[in-house]
Short mmCIF file of C-alpha atoms and ligand atoms in Angstrom, two decimals:
data_model
loop_
_atom_site.label_atom_id
_atom_site.label_comp_id
_atom_site.label_asym_id
_atom_site.label_seq_id
_atom_site.Cartn_x
_atom_site.Cartn_y
_atom_site.Cartn_z
CA UNK M 1 -12.70 -21.62 18.45
CA UNK M 2 -10.30 -21.10 21.80
CA UNK M 3 -6.64 -21.06 21.95
CA UNK M 4 -6.28 -24.26 23.67
CA UNK M 5 -8.52 -25.97 20.26
CA UNK M 6 -4.73 -25.31 19.14
CA UNK M 7 -1.47 -27.07 19.28
CA UNK M 8 -0.05 -24.83 21.79
CA UNK M 9 1.98 -26.47 24.60
CA UNK M 10 0.96 -25.67 27.94
CA UNK M 11 4.07 -22.50 28.71
CA UNK M 12 2.30 -20.96 25.63
CA UNK M 13 -1.44 -21.34 27.01
CA UNK M 14 -0.26 -20.25 30.05
CA UNK M 15 1.18 -17.20 28.74
CA UNK M 16 -2.00 -16.45 26.96
CA UNK M 17 -3.95 -16.56 29.79
CA UNK M 18 -1.81 -13.85 31.47
CA UNK M 19 -2.08 -11.69 28.83
CA UNK M 20 -5.74 -12.66 28.98
CA UNK M 21 -5.95 -13.50 25.44
CA UNK M 22 -8.36 -16.30 25.12
CA UNK M 23 -9.32 -16.66 21.05
CA UNK M 24 -7.46 -16.65 18.81
CA UNK M 25 -7.62 -13.81 16.10
CA UNK M 26 -9.02 -14.56 12.18
CA UNK M 27 -5.89 -14.49 11.08
CA UNK M 28 -4.00 -16.66 13.82
CA UNK M 29 -6.36 -18.99 12.96
CA UNK M 30 -5.89 -19.41 9.90
CA UNK M 31 -1.70 -18.60 9.44
CA UNK M 32 -1.53 -21.64 12.45
CA UNK M 33 -1.53 -24.46 10.96
CA UNK M 34 0.16 -23.62 7.75
CA UNK M 35 2.91 -21.94 9.74
CA UNK M 36 3.20 -25.35 10.98
CA UNK M 37 3.75 -27.02 7.89
CA UNK M 38 6.73 -25.84 7.07
CA UNK M 39 6.14 -24.45 3.54
CA UNK M 40 6.46 -21.12 2.57
CA UNK M 41 4.02 -18.47 4.06
CA UNK M 42 2.02 -15.32 2.61
CA UNK M 43 0.30 -13.82 4.83
CA UNK M 44 -1.81 -10.43 3.90
CA UNK M 45 -2.75 -8.67 7.12
CA UNK M 46 -2.55 -4.80 9.09
CA UNK M 47 -0.79 -4.11 12.12
CA UNK M 48 -3.45 -4.54 14.89
CA UNK M 49 -5.37 -8.14 13.26
CA UNK M 50 -2.83 -10.15 15.68
CA UNK M 51 -0.32 -10.37 12.70
CA UNK M 52 2.39 -10.91 15.25
CA UNK M 53 1.61 -14.32 16.68
CA UNK M 54 0.12 -15.73 14.11
CA UNK M 55 3.21 -15.83 12.95
CA UNK M 56 5.28 -16.44 16.51
CA UNK M 57 3.33 -18.86 17.59
CA UNK M 58 3.43 -21.23 15.51
CA UNK M 59 7.21 -20.76 15.55
CA UNK M 60 7.52 -20.95 19.37
CA UNK M 61 5.45 -24.07 18.88
CA UNK M 62 8.12 -25.51 16.88
CA UNK M 63 11.36 -24.36 19.01
CA UNK M 64 13.38 -26.44 20.21
CA UNK M 65 15.42 -25.80 23.50
CA UNK M 66 18.96 -24.98 22.12
CA UNK M 67 22.25 -23.93 23.78
CA UNK M 68 23.99 -23.48 20.11
CA UNK M 69 25.35 -20.00 19.82
CA UNK M 70 23.68 -19.54 16.36
CA UNK M 71 20.03 -18.12 15.94
CA UNK M 72 17.93 -20.50 14.12
CA UNK M 73 14.80 -17.62 13.53
CA UNK M 74 15.28 -14.29 11.99
CA UNK M 75 12.14 -11.55 11.78
CA UNK M 76 12.74 -8.91 9.18
CA UNK M 77 11.02 -5.69 9.97
CA UNK M 78 11.15 -2.28 8.52
CA UNK M 79 11.83 -0.09 11.12
CA UNK M 80 13.48 0.22 15.14
CA UNK M 81 10.15 0.42 16.87
CA UNK M 82 9.09 -2.47 15.04
CA UNK M 83 11.87 -4.25 16.28
CA UNK M 84 11.06 -3.01 20.16
CA UNK M 85 7.42 -3.76 19.39
CA UNK M 86 8.00 -8.04 17.53
CA UNK M 87 10.99 -8.25 20.62
CA UNK M 88 8.44 -7.28 22.70
CA UNK M 89 5.51 -8.98 22.06
CA UNK M 90 7.71 -12.79 21.29
CA UNK M 91 8.94 -11.61 25.52
CA UNK M 92 5.51 -11.80 26.34
CA UNK M 93 4.29 -15.28 25.03
CA UNK M 94 8.23 -16.45 25.59
CA UNK M 95 7.23 -15.90 29.72
CA UNK M 96 7.58 -20.14 30.25
CA UNK M 97 9.81 -21.24 27.59
CA UNK M 98 13.87 -20.76 27.99
CA UNK M 99 14.03 -18.53 24.44
CA UNK M 100 16.73 -16.29 24.01
CA UNK M 101 15.30 -12.96 21.80
CA UNK M 102 17.41 -9.91 20.95
CA UNK M 103 16.74 -6.96 18.85
CA UNK M 104 19.32 -4.96 16.81
CA UNK M 105 18.60 -1.73 14.94
CA UNK M 106 20.83 0.75 12.88
CA UNK M 107 21.60 4.24 14.42
CA UNK M 108 22.22 2.93 18.04
CA UNK M 109 26.34 1.39 18.85
CA UNK M 110 26.87 -2.22 17.33
CA UNK M 111 29.84 -2.97 18.98
CA UNK M 112 27.26 -3.44 22.06
CA UNK M 113 25.20 -5.21 19.93
CA UNK M 114 28.16 -7.68 19.02
CA UNK M 115 28.49 -8.42 22.40
CA UNK M 116 24.36 -9.65 23.07
CA UNK M 117 24.55 -11.79 20.05
CA UNK M 118 27.87 -13.31 21.13
CA UNK M 119 25.98 -14.56 23.68
CA UNK M 120 24.03 -17.12 21.75
CA UNK M 121 20.52 -16.25 20.89
CA UNK M 122 17.57 -18.42 19.57
CA UNK M 123 15.62 -15.32 17.83
CA UNK M 124 16.96 -12.39 15.89
CA UNK M 125 14.66 -9.77 15.48
CA UNK M 126 16.42 -7.04 12.66
CA UNK M 127 16.07 -4.12 10.42
CA UNK M 128 17.57 -5.40 7.05
CA UNK M 129 20.77 -2.82 7.32
CA UNK M 130 22.41 -3.42 10.71
CA UNK M 131 21.50 -7.39 10.62
CA UNK M 132 23.22 -7.59 7.41
CA UNK M 133 26.24 -4.74 8.95
CA UNK M 134 26.72 -8.00 11.33
CA UNK M 135 26.57 -10.54 9.60
CA UNK M 136 29.44 -9.21 7.28
CA UNK M 137 31.40 -8.40 9.86
CA UNK M 138 31.02 -11.78 11.07
CA UNK M 139 30.22 -11.20 14.88
CA UNK M 140 26.82 -13.05 13.61
CA UNK M 141 26.14 -16.32 12.02
CA UNK M 142 22.90 -16.83 10.01
CA UNK M 143 24.16 -20.69 9.17
CA UNK M 144 21.57 -21.79 11.35
CA UNK M 145 18.60 -19.88 10.51
CA UNK M 146 15.43 -22.13 9.51
CA UNK M 147 12.97 -19.67 9.65
CA UNK M 148 12.91 -16.37 7.99
CA UNK M 149 9.91 -13.80 8.90
CA UNK M 150 10.15 -10.83 6.66
CA UNK M 151 7.30 -8.56 8.38
CA UNK M 152 5.94 -5.65 6.74
CA UNK M 153 7.33 -5.99 3.08
CA UNK M 154 5.24 -3.66 1.76
CA UNK M 155 6.50 -0.73 3.64
CA UNK M 156 10.53 -1.98 2.93
CA UNK M 157 9.64 -1.71 -0.29
CA UNK M 158 8.72 1.16 0.32
CA UNK M 159 11.51 2.68 1.89
CA UNK M 160 14.06 0.79 -1.10
CA UNK M 161 14.45 -2.01 1.38
CA UNK M 162 14.56 -4.43 -1.72
CA UNK M 163 18.22 -4.53 -2.36
CA UNK M 164 19.47 -4.87 1.40
CA UNK M 165 16.74 -8.11 1.03
CA UNK M 166 18.15 -9.89 -1.92
CA UNK M 167 22.40 -9.19 0.05
CA UNK M 168 20.25 -11.19 3.25
CA UNK M 169 19.18 -13.78 1.03
CA UNK M 170 22.54 -14.90 0.14
CA UNK M 171 23.91 -15.50 2.80
CA UNK M 172 21.18 -17.45 4.23
CA UNK M 173 21.07 -21.46 4.13
CA UNK M 174 19.19 -22.73 1.04
CA UNK M 175 16.94 -25.01 3.17
CA UNK M 176 14.73 -22.90 5.28
CA UNK M 177 11.00 -21.13 5.76
CA UNK M 178 10.05 -18.22 4.47
CA UNK M 179 7.37 -16.29 6.44
CA UNK M 180 6.25 -13.05 4.95
CA UNK M 181 3.65 -10.18 6.41
CA UNK M 182 2.14 -7.69 4.04
CA UNK M 183 -0.92 -5.03 4.59
CA UNK M 184 -0.81 -5.27 1.02
CA UNK M 185 -0.20 -6.72 -2.02
CA UNK M 186 2.20 -4.13 -4.54
CA UNK M 187 3.51 -5.36 -7.60
CA UNK M 188 6.72 -4.77 -5.92
CA UNK M 189 6.27 -7.47 -2.85
CA UNK M 190 4.82 -10.02 -5.57
CA UNK M 191 8.41 -9.85 -7.12
CA UNK M 192 9.49 -10.64 -4.24
CA UNK M 193 7.62 -13.89 -3.54
CA UNK M 194 8.04 -14.89 -6.64
CA UNK M 195 12.02 -14.39 -6.07
CA UNK M 196 12.55 -16.21 -3.25
CA UNK M 197 9.15 -18.00 -2.10
CA UNK M 198 8.66 -21.97 -2.71
CA UNK M 199 5.12 -22.44 -3.57
CA UNK M 200 3.87 -20.12 -0.79
CA UNK M 201 0.62 -20.95 0.98
CA UNK M 202 -1.87 -17.42 1.17
CA UNK M 203 -3.64 -16.54 4.50
CA UNK M 204 -5.65 -13.65 4.05
CA UNK M 205 -8.29 -11.94 5.92
CA UNK M 206 -11.04 -10.49 3.57
CA UNK M 207 -13.06 -8.22 6.07
CA UNK M 208 -12.24 -4.72 6.44
CA UNK M 209 -13.41 -4.28 9.96
CA UNK M 210 -16.46 -2.02 8.76
CA UNK M 211 -19.93 -3.83 8.54
CA UNK M 212 -19.66 -3.47 4.54
CA UNK M 213 -23.74 -2.35 4.70
CA UNK M 214 -22.53 1.04 6.06
CA UNK M 215 -20.57 1.36 2.20
CA UNK M 216 -22.50 1.84 -0.49
CA UNK M 217 -20.37 1.20 -3.71
CA UNK M 218 -20.52 1.74 -7.15
CA UNK M 219 -18.94 1.22 -9.82
CA UNK M 220 -18.07 3.28 -13.11
CA UNK M 221 -16.67 1.82 -16.47
CA UNK M 222 -14.15 4.25 -18.00
CA UNK M 223 -12.12 4.33 -21.11
CA UNK M 224 -8.77 4.96 -19.56
CA UNK M 225 -7.09 7.14 -17.02
CA UNK M 226 -7.82 10.67 -18.07
CA UNK M 227 -10.79 9.86 -18.78
CA UNK M 228 -10.76 8.81 -15.67
CA UNK M 229 -9.76 12.44 -14.54
CA UNK M 230 -12.62 13.78 -16.12
CA UNK M 231 -15.08 11.92 -14.32
CA UNK M 232 -13.48 12.98 -10.61
CA UNK M 233 -13.87 16.70 -11.92
CA UNK M 234 -17.20 16.95 -12.80
CA UNK M 235 -18.27 13.84 -9.42
CA UNK M 236 -15.99 16.43 -7.31
CA UNK M 237 -17.06 19.82 -8.27
CA UNK M 238 -20.10 18.46 -6.37
CA UNK M 239 -18.71 19.87 -2.87
CA UNK M 240 -21.55 19.71 -0.76
CA UNK M 241 -21.63 15.44 -1.41
CA UNK M 242 -18.27 14.81 -2.08
CA UNK M 243 -17.06 16.35 1.56
CA UNK M 244 -14.07 14.59 2.98
CA UNK M 245 -12.72 12.23 -0.35
CA UNK M 246 -10.04 10.00 -0.20
CA UNK M 247 -8.98 8.91 -3.54
CA UNK M 248 -6.21 5.57 -3.98
CA UNK M 249 -4.74 5.04 -6.93
CA UNK M 250 -1.73 2.61 -7.19
CA UNK M 251 1.53 4.09 -7.30
CA UNK M 252 3.54 7.16 -6.69
CA UNK M 253 3.32 8.28 -10.79
CA UNK M 254 -0.64 7.82 -10.55
CA UNK M 255 -0.26 10.20 -7.60
CA UNK M 256 1.56 12.56 -8.95
CA UNK M 257 0.11 12.71 -12.54
CA UNK M 258 -3.48 13.10 -11.00
CA UNK M 259 -2.50 15.98 -8.48
CA UNK M 260 -0.91 18.48 -11.31
CA UNK M 261 -4.21 17.32 -13.15
CA UNK M 262 -6.54 18.12 -9.94
CA UNK M 263 -4.24 22.07 -10.18
CA UNK M 264 -5.86 22.61 -12.89
CA UNK M 265 -9.88 22.43 -10.56
CA UNK M 266 -8.87 21.67 -7.24
CA UNK M 267 -5.50 22.93 -6.43
CA UNK M 268 -6.52 24.71 -3.57
CA UNK M 269 -8.16 21.51 -1.60
CA UNK M 270 -6.23 18.71 -2.71
CA UNK M 271 -3.26 16.87 -1.15
CA UNK M 272 -0.96 14.19 -1.74
CA UNK M 273 0.92 11.05 -0.13
CA UNK M 274 2.85 8.59 -0.79
CA UNK M 275 6.79 7.66 -0.22
CA UNK M 276 8.19 9.80 -2.45
CA UNK M 277 7.37 13.16 -0.37
CA UNK M 278 9.13 13.81 2.91
CA UNK M 279 7.90 12.92 6.79
CA UNK M 280 6.57 16.66 7.02
CA UNK M 281 5.32 16.87 3.66
CA UNK M 282 2.97 14.11 4.38
CA UNK M 283 2.56 14.82 8.05
CA UNK M 284 0.82 18.18 6.57
CA UNK M 285 -1.09 16.79 3.71
CA UNK M 286 -2.70 13.96 6.54
CA UNK M 287 -3.46 17.43 9.32
CA UNK M 288 -5.24 19.44 6.46
CA UNK M 289 -7.25 16.56 5.17
CA UNK M 290 -7.75 15.62 8.81
CA UNK M 291 -8.99 19.34 10.34
CA UNK M 292 -11.39 19.61 7.19
CA UNK M 293 -8.63 22.40 5.28
CA UNK M 294 -7.72 20.17 2.43
CA UNK M 295 -11.67 18.26 1.02
CA UNK M 296 -9.22 15.75 -1.25
CA UNK M 297 -6.53 13.55 -0.35
CA UNK M 298 -4.83 11.32 -3.07
CA UNK M 299 -2.57 8.42 -1.59
CA UNK M 300 -1.03 5.28 -2.22
CA UNK M 301 -2.63 2.06 -0.49
CA UNK M 302 0.66 1.68 1.59
CA UNK M 303 0.83 4.91 2.84
CA UNK M 304 -2.95 5.41 3.85
CA UNK M 305 -1.97 2.58 6.10
CA UNK M 306 -0.93 5.11 9.44
CA UNK M 307 -4.12 6.91 8.36
CA UNK M 308 -6.89 7.20 11.21
CA UNK M 309 -10.04 9.49 10.09
CA UNK M 310 -12.97 9.57 10.98
CA UNK M 311 -15.56 10.83 8.39
CA UNK M 312 -14.47 10.03 5.32
CA UNK M 313 -17.20 10.73 2.94
CA UNK M 314 -16.44 8.93 -0.22
CA UNK M 315 -13.49 6.50 -0.46
CA UNK M 316 -12.58 6.37 -4.43
CA UNK M 317 -10.56 3.56 -6.11
CA UNK M 318 -8.85 5.17 -9.23
CA UNK M 319 -7.08 1.87 -10.11
CA UNK M 320 -8.64 -1.31 -9.33
CA UNK M 321 -6.69 -2.52 -7.00
CA UNK M 322 -4.79 -6.55 -8.64
CA UNK M 323 -5.69 -7.57 -5.14
CA UNK M 324 -8.73 -7.74 -3.84
CA UNK M 325 -7.94 -7.54 -0.57
CA UNK M 326 -5.83 -4.29 -1.30
CA UNK M 327 -10.21 -3.25 -1.71
CA UNK M 328 -11.31 -4.40 1.17
CA UNK M 329 -8.89 -2.47 3.47
CA UNK M 330 -9.49 0.69 1.03
CA UNK M 331 -13.13 0.66 1.56
CA UNK M 332 -13.00 0.12 4.85
CA UNK M 333 -11.97 3.85 5.70
CA UNK M 334 -15.32 4.86 5.15
CA UNK M 335 -18.21 4.00 6.74
CA UNK M 336 -16.71 4.14 10.28
CA UNK M 337 -18.50 4.75 13.49
CA UNK M 338 -21.72 3.60 12.35
CA UNK M 339 -21.78 6.33 9.53
CA UNK M 340 -22.66 5.65 5.85
CA UNK M 341 -20.01 5.77 3.37
CA UNK M 342 -19.89 5.60 -0.26
CA UNK M 343 -17.06 4.26 -2.03
CA UNK M 344 -16.60 4.21 -5.42
CA UNK M 345 -14.10 2.33 -8.28
CA UNK M 346 -13.46 3.50 -11.73
CA UNK M 347 -12.75 0.98 -14.15
CA UNK M 348 -11.08 0.35 -17.28
CA UNK M 349 -11.71 -2.66 -19.84
CA UNK M 350 -9.03 -3.77 -18.81
CA UNK M 351 -9.45 -4.19 -15.41
CA UNK M 352 -12.53 -5.73 -15.70
CA UNK M 353 -11.17 -9.28 -14.22
CA UNK M 354 -10.46 -7.32 -11.09
CA UNK M 355 -13.55 -6.17 -10.46
CA UNK M 356 -14.64 -10.10 -10.63
CA UNK M 357 -12.22 -11.10 -8.05
CA UNK M 358 -13.46 -8.39 -5.51
CA UNK M 359 -17.08 -9.35 -6.09
CA UNK M 360 -16.15 -12.44 -5.84
CA UNK M 361 -14.64 -12.18 -2.20
CA UNK M 362 -16.98 -10.03 -0.75
CA UNK M 363 -19.88 -12.75 -1.99
CA UNK M 364 -21.73 -9.55 -3.73
CA UNK M 365 -22.02 -7.39 -6.66
CA UNK M 366 -21.16 -3.95 -6.70
CA UNK M 367 -23.51 -1.57 -7.97
CA UNK M 368 -22.74 -0.03 -11.66
CA UNK M 369 -23.46 3.90 -12.78
CA UNK M 370 -23.94 5.10 -15.71
CA UNK M 371 -21.17 7.74 -17.10
CA UNK M 372 -22.44 11.15 -16.95
CA UNK M 373 -23.31 12.28 -20.94
CA UNK M 374 -21.54 15.74 -19.52
CA UNK M 375 -17.98 14.27 -19.09
CA UNK M 376 -15.63 13.93 -22.15
CA UNK M 377 -13.77 10.87 -23.16
CA UNK M 378 -10.26 11.51 -22.97
CA UNK M 379 -8.66 10.62 -25.86
CA UNK M 380 -5.34 11.13 -24.75
CA UNK M 381 -3.42 8.27 -22.63
CA UNK M 382 -0.71 7.50 -20.15
CA UNK M 383 2.69 6.33 -21.31
CA UNK M 384 1.74 3.00 -19.65
CA UNK M 385 -1.43 3.12 -21.73
CA UNK M 386 0.02 3.42 -24.58
CA UNK M 387 0.06 0.01 -26.75
CA UNK M 388 3.76 -1.23 -27.13
CA UNK M 389 4.13 -0.38 -31.22
CA UNK M 390 5.91 -3.60 -32.51
CA UNK M 391 9.34 -2.29 -34.01
CA UNK M 392 8.88 -2.87 -37.73
CA UNK M 393 12.30 -1.22 -38.74
CA UNK M 394 14.71 -0.57 -35.89
CA UNK M 395 18.48 0.81 -37.33
CA UNK M 396 20.59 -0.06 -33.85
CA UNK M 397 19.35 -3.86 -35.29
CA UNK M 398 21.20 -4.60 -38.32
CA UNK M 399 20.56 -7.72 -40.45
CA UNK M 400 23.29 -10.03 -39.80
CA UNK M 401 24.32 -10.74 -43.29
CA UNK M 402 24.77 -7.01 -44.05
CA UNK M 403 28.01 -5.33 -44.28
CA UNK M 404 29.79 -3.77 -41.22
CA UNK M 405 30.96 -0.46 -42.12
CA UNK M 406 33.89 1.55 -39.62
CA UNK M 407 32.59 2.55 -36.11
CA UNK M 408 30.61 5.93 -36.24
CA UNK M 409 33.07 7.14 -33.56
CA UNK M 410 37.27 6.47 -34.15
CA UNK M 411 38.15 5.13 -31.40
CA UNK M 412 40.11 7.34 -28.88
CA UNK M 413 43.85 7.29 -28.79
CA UNK M 414 43.53 4.95 -25.52
CA UNK M 415 40.84 3.00 -26.27
CA UNK M 416 43.36 1.81 -29.94
CA UNK M 417 46.20 0.26 -27.76
CA UNK M 418 46.24 -3.55 -28.25
CA UNK M 419 46.17 -5.37 -25.39
CA UNK M 420 49.97 -6.32 -26.01
CA UNK M 421 50.25 -8.51 -22.13
CA UNK M 422 51.69 -7.72 -19.09
CA UNK M 423 54.25 -4.52 -19.21
CA UNK M 424 56.78 -6.06 -18.04
CA UNK M 425 57.12 -8.73 -20.61
CA UNK M 426 56.78 -5.90 -23.16
CA UNK M 427 60.15 -3.88 -21.39
CA UNK M 428 62.27 -7.12 -21.72
CA UNK M 429 60.90 -7.27 -25.27
CA UNK M 430 61.90 -4.21 -26.30
CA UNK M 431 65.59 -4.55 -24.17
CA UNK M 432 66.33 -7.98 -25.94
CA UNK M 433 64.13 -7.90 -28.86
CA UNK M 434 62.65 -11.39 -27.98
CA UNK M 435 60.72 -12.55 -24.68
CA UNK M 436 63.32 -13.87 -22.54
CA UNK M 437 62.38 -16.33 -20.11
CA UNK M 438 64.63 -18.21 -17.31
CA UNK M 439 66.20 -20.87 -18.40
CA UNK M 440 66.46 -19.87 -21.59
CA UNK M 441 69.85 -21.44 -22.15
CA UNK M 442 70.05 -21.34 -25.53
CA UNK M 443 69.30 -17.99 -25.90
CA UNK M 444 71.59 -16.56 -22.90
CA UNK M 445 74.45 -18.49 -25.06
CA UNK M 446 73.97 -16.56 -28.57
CA UNK M 447 73.72 -13.33 -27.08
CA UNK M 448 77.32 -14.16 -25.29
CA UNK M 449 78.56 -15.39 -28.56
CA UNK M 450 77.84 -12.07 -30.00
P1 LIG P 1 -0.49 -7.14 15.56
O1 LIG P 1 -1.53 -7.04 14.52
O2 LIG P 1 0.53 -8.16 15.85
O3 LIG P 1 0.58 -5.69 15.61
O4 LIG P 1 -0.84 -6.74 17.14
C1 LIG P 1 -2.22 -6.08 17.87
C2 LIG P 1 -2.25 -6.54 18.90
O5 LIG P 1 -3.54 -7.35 19.23
C3 LIG P 1 -1.09 -6.00 19.78
O6 LIG P 1 -1.17 -5.58 20.94
C4 LIG P 1 -1.44 -7.78 20.17
O7 LIG P 1 -0.89 -7.77 21.71
C5 LIG P 1 -2.78 -8.18 20.53
N1 LIG P 1 -3.50 -9.03 20.46
C6 LIG P 1 -3.02 -10.59 19.71
N2 LIG P 1 -3.56 -11.28 19.56
C7 LIG P 1 -4.50 -10.94 20.65
C8 LIG P 1 -5.52 -12.20 21.08
N3 LIG P 1 -5.86 -13.54 20.00
N4 LIG P 1 -6.83 -11.92 21.27
C9 LIG P 1 -6.35 -9.94 21.47
N5 LIG P 1 -5.06 -9.35 21.56
C10 LIG P 1 -4.62 -9.68 20.97
#
């Protein structure tokens, strides 16, 4: 398939020609008709897959020329670098179309941006905070937004933008198309999808980019998290084989928990990265892992995205990703540059179903390895693994008909006051003994007579 097979305009085709792009990338091919259909879209794709054009080509194809002041397309991205990059990409595509594009981001003079916005625009690319500020100050009207794109949602969630996004959704027109791109799927990303999307269509590129033949995949069935830790300690003790190991975990909590446990066994050989660690800490951890100074790196999906490290001997999935795409991204970190890599996945009973989904996506089975006899099966459970105890006796819940006695604490003096109405009324009442209202002739008369 070439770009000519898509329903593109001559102007867009000419711009693509200038760029030297003939063939749509898989995500571009898949997204085009879905975005064109006007339905909500969730795309799972990493940077470098051509995802910007995957949403921008159909959007530009649909955008009609207009002289109206207010933007019709809003693209939200997590960082200023990305604003600049996305604006640049859109500009390249729109060489032959009359479209006004502006990028806005925090940390720069808002007044200059207000002036730019005031000149009228069609597409605005923004970081959430600055966009909200501009909208609240009334410099920017969002009432004409027809298409909302949220790019790199996983990074946005990781940077704590949820609240700001929610504020923005509140001031956008209800009738609009939502398009979202994320490299990884996390619980937070799922939450936001269920919050704002209506029956979204999913497009994703399943392939990790690395031929699966280069990766030997294996699976261990394990009882629980701490049994996984025991197994890891057993496996990683073999330094000769496990030379450069990237361990994936589902979240920060798990990363810290694992790192803490490893202190007793691999403290000098292990680093960790997740979004609660400072940028410097993360950079140092990555450097140490890359240089070989440290053999083991624990990472969450989002954090590992930017990693470009060769020669990883093993990827170990400490948890089983619910989204098979995440698994593909993870294992694609090994077996690169024609080298052989190994990927292991540690699975509890609850995670079996996710393994089936992964296998269905890859159209192949992962080899089952025997659980080593020497590894102890732990009975310790993480807070998440502990069974939810049904409340049999809850002292704070009282049966309805039980008599209620005095509260345990006496109320403080100031809280004991009864609301007597406004202060003014009370003062008047004190003065005249009963409330005096204007025009109460009889009352006034009576007083005079006295
Ligand atoms: P992105 O994933 O959007 O960050 O894009 C990664 C890079 O691929 C960008 O520099 C694009 O200009 C480039 N690109 C996008 N689409 C294509 C294509 N169909 N063929 C070749 N390169 C492309």
